[in-house]
Tab-separated table of C-alpha atoms in Angstrom:
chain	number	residue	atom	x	y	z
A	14	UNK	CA	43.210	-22.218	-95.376
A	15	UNK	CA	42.296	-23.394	-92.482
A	16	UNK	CA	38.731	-23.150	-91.122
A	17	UNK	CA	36.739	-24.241	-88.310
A	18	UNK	CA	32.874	-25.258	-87.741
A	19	UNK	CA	30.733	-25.454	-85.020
A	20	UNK	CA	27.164	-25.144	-84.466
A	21	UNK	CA	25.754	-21.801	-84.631
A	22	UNK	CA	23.893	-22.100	-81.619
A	23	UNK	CA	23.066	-24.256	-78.207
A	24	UNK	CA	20.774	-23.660	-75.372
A	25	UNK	CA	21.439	-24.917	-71.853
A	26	UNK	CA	19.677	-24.508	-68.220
A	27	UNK	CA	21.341	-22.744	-65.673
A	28	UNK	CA	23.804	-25.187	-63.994
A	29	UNK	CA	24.385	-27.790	-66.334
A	30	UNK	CA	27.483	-28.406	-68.324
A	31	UNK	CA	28.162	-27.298	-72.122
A	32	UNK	CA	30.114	-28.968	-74.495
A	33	UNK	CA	30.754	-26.678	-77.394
A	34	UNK	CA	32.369	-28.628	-80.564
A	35	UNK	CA	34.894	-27.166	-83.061
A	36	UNK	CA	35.719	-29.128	-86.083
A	37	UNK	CA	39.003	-28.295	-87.843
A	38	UNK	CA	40.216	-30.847	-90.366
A	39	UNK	CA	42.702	-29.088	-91.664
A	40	UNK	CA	45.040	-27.896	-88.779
A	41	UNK	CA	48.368	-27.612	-89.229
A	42	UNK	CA	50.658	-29.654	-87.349
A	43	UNK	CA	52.057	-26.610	-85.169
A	44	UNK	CA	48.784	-24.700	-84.623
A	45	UNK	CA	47.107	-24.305	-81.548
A	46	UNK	CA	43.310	-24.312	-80.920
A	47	UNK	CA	42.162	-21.109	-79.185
A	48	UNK	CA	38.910	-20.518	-77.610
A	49	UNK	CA	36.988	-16.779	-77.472
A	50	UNK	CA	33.948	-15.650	-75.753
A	51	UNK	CA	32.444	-12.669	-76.910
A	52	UNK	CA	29.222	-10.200	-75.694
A	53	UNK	CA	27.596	-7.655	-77.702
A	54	UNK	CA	29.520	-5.036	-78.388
A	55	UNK	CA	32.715	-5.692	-77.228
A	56	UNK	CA	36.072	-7.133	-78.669
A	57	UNK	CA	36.070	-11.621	-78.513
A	58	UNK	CA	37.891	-12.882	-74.448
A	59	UNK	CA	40.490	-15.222	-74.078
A	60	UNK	CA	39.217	-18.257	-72.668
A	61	UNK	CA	41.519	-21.581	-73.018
A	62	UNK	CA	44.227	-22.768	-75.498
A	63	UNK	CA	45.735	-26.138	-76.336
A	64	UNK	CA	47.692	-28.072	-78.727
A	65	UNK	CA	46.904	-31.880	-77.719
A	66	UNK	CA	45.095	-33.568	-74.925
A	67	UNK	CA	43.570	-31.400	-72.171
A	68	UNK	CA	43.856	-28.425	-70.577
A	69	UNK	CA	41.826	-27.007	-67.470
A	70	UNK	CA	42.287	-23.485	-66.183
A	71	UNK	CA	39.863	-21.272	-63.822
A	72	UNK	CA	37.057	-20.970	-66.454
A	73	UNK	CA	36.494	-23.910	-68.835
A	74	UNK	CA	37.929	-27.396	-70.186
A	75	UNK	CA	39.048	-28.061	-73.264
A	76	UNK	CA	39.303	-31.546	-75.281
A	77	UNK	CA	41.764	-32.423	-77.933
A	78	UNK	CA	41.613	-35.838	-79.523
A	79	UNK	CA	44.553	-37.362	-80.713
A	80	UNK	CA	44.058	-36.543	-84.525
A	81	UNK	CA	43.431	-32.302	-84.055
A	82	UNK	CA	41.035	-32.397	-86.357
A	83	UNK	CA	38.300	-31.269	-83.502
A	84	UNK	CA	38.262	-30.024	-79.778
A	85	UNK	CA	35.264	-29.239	-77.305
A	86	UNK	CA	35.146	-26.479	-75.239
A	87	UNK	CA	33.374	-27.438	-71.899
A	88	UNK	CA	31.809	-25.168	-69.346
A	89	UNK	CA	30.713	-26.474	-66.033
A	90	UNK	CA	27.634	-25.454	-64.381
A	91	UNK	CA	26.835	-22.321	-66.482
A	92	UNK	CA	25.160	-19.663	-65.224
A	93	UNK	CA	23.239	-16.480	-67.093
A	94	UNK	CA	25.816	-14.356	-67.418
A	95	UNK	CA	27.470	-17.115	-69.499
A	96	UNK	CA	25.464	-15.942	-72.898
A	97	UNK	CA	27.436	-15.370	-75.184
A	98	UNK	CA	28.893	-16.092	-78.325
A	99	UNK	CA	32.224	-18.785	-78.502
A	100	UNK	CA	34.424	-18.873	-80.777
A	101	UNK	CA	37.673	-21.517	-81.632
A	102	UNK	CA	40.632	-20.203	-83.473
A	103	UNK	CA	42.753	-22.021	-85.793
A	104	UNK	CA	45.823	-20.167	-87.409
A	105	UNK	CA	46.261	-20.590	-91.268
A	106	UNK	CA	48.721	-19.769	-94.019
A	107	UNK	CA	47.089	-17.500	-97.034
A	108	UNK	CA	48.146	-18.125	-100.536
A	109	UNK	CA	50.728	-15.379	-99.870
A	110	UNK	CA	52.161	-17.417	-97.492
A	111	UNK	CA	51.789	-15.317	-94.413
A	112	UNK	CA	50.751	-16.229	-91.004
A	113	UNK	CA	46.667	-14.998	-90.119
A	114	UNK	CA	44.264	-15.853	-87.477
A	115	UNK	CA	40.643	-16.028	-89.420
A	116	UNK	CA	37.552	-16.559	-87.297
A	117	UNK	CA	34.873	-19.028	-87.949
A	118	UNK	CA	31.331	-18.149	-87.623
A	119	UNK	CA	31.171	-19.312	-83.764
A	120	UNK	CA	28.214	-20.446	-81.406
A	121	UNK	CA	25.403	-18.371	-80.042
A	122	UNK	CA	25.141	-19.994	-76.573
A	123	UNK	CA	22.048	-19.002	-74.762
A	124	UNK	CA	21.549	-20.021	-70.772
A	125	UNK	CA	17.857	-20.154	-69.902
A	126	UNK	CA	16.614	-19.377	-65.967
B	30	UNK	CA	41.528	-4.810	-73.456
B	31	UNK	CA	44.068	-2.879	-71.044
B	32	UNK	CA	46.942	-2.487	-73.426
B	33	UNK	CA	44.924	-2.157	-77.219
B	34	UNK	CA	43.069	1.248	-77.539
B	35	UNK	CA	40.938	2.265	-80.370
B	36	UNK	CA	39.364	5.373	-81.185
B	37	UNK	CA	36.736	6.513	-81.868
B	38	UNK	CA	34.192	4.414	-80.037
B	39	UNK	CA	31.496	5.554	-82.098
B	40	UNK	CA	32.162	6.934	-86.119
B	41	UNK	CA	29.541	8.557	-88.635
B	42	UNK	CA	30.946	8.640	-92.486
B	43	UNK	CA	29.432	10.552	-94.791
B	44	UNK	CA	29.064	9.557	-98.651
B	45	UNK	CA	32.015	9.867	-100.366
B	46	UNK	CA	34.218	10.364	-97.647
B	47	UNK	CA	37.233	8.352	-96.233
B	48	UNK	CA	37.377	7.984	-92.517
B	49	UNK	CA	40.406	6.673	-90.239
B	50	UNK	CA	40.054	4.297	-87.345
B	51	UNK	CA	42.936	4.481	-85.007
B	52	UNK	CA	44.217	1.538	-83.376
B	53	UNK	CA	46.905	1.923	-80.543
B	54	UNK	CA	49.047	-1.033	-78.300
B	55	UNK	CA	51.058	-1.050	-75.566
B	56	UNK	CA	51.645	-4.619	-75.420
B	57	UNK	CA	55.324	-4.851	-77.891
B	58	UNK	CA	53.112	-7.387	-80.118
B	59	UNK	CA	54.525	-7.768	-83.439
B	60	UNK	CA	50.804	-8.628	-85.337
B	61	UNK	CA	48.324	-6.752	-85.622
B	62	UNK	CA	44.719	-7.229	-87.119
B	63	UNK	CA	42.044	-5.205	-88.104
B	64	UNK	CA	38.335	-7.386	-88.291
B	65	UNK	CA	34.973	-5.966	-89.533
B	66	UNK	CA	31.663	-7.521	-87.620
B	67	UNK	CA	28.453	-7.197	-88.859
B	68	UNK	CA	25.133	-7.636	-86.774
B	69	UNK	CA	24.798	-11.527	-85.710
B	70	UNK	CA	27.602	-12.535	-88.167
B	71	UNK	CA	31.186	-13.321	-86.657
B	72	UNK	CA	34.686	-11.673	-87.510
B	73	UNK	CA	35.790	-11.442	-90.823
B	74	UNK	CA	39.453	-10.215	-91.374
B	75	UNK	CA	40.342	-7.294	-92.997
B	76	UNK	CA	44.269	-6.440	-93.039
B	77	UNK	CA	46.685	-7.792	-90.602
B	78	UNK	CA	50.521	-7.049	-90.002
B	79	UNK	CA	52.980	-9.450	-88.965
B	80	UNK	CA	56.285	-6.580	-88.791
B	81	UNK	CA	56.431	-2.998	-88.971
B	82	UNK	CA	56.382	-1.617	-92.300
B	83	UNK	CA	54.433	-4.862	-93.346
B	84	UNK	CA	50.877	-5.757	-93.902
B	85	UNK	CA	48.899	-8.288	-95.954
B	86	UNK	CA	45.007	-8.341	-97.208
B	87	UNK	CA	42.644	-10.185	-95.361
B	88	UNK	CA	39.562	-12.037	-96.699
B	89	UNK	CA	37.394	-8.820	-96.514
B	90	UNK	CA	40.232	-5.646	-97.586
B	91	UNK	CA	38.348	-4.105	-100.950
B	92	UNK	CA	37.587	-0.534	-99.698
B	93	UNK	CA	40.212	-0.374	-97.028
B	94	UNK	CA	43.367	0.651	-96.730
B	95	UNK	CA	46.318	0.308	-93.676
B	96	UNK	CA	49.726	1.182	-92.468
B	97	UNK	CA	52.343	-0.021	-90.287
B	98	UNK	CA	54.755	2.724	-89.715
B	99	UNK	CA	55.315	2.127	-86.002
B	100	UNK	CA	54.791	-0.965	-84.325
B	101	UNK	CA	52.655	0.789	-81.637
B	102	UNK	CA	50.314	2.013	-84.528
B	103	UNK	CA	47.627	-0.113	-87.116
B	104	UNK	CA	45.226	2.695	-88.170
B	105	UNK	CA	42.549	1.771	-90.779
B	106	UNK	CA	41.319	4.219	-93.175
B	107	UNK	CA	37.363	3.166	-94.431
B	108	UNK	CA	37.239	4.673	-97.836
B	109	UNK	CA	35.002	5.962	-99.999
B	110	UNK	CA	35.003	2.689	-101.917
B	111	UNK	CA	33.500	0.500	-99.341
B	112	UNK	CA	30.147	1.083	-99.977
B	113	UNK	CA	28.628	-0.484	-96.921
B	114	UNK	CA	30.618	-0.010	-94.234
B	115	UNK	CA	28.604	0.179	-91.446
B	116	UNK	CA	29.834	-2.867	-89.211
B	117	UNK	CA	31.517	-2.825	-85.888
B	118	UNK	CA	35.310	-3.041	-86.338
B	119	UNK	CA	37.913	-4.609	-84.465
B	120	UNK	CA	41.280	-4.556	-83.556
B	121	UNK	CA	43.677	-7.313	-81.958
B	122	UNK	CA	47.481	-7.982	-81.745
B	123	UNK	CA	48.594	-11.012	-81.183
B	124	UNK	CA	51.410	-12.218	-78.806
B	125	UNK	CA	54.961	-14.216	-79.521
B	126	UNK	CA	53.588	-17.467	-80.475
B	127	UNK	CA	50.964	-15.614	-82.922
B	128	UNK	CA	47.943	-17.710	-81.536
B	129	UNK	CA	46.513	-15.722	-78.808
B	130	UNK	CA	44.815	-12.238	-79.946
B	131	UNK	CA	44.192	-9.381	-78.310
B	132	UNK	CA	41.442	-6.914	-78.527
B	133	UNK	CA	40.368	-3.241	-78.160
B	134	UNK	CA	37.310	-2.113	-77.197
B	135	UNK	CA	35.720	-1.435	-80.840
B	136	UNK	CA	34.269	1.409	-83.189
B	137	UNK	CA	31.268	1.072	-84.300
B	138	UNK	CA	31.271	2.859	-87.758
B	139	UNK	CA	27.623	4.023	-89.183
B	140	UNK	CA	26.862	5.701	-92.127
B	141	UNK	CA	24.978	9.384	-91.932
């Protein structure tokens, strides 16, 4: 199966840029990477996807090397209400053979005043 | 989200008893997944469904049980055989290309 790692947590200042790095060695050659944000209590938020290279939408940046085997998420200029927990998503086959989305163990990002 | 509703939001089991988490979309998604999240820890996955009438164990699926009888509808019954199940459980569909998910609001599940 597939899995992912990242660091379990980061602290930034208000303002300043985050990089937020997924490893996944063992991606398949027809997944995409996903990105989640999640807050307490509530179900994980889309936030970016990509396959290769990079892709830039309202919210965040996100880095794919030419091998797959990582991809950093990159928020500019965070703010407070950017605490939260991010997650990347890598699809994987089980032994059965089926199709299933499994979650890593994502990063606690904290913003500090 | 707008189109995944679960009920209830909050859920108190007693010993021995099986309880049934209801998980509803409105989105046509084909897959549908069921996750369990304990304090601090991420999502682990329970059962998922690719098709109706179709479901496969996730990493986490002794002491639960699903169905797939419509394709609107992924309830997920807690039984008596999960002996810890107070977690926070979640549940997403996921669109077309099966790598975006999805997700309801939650049930937090405690144990009386």
């Amino acid at each position: 199966l597939a899995k992912t790692t990242q660091p379990i947590s980061m602290d930034s200042y208000e303002g300043q840029e985050v990089n937020i790095t997924c490893s996944h060695n063992n991606i398949a050659t027809n997944d995409y990477i996903t990105w989640y944000q999640q807050f307490p209590s509530q179900g994980p938020r889309f936030i970016i996807q990509g396959y290769k290279t990079k892709v830039t939408n309202e919210v965040a940046s996100l880095f794919i090397p030419a091998d797959r085997k990582s991809s950093t998420l990159s928020l500019p200029r965070v703010s407070l209400s950017d605490t939260a927990v991010y997650y990347c998503l890598v699809g994987s086959y089980s032994g059965a053979g089926s199709y299933q989305l499994t979650f890593g163990k994502g990063t606690k990002l904290s913003v500090i005043p | 989200d707008g189109g995944i509703t679960q009920s209830p939001k909050y859920l108190f089991r007693k010993e021995g008893q099986n309880v049934t988490l209801s998980c509803e979309q409105n989105l046509n998604h084909d897959a549908m997944y069921w996750y369990r999240q304990d304090p601090g820890q991420g999502l682990r996955l329970i059962y998922y469904s690719q098709i109706v009438n179709d479901f496969q164990k996730g990493d986490i699926a002794e002491g639960y049980s699903v169905s797939r009888e419509k394709k609107e509808s992924f309830p997920l019954t807690v039984t008596s055989a999960q002996k810890n199940p107070t977690a926070f459980y979640l549940c997403a569909t996921a669109d077309a290309t099966n790598e975006k998910l999805f997700f309801g609001s939650g049930t937090q599940l405690s144990v009386l």
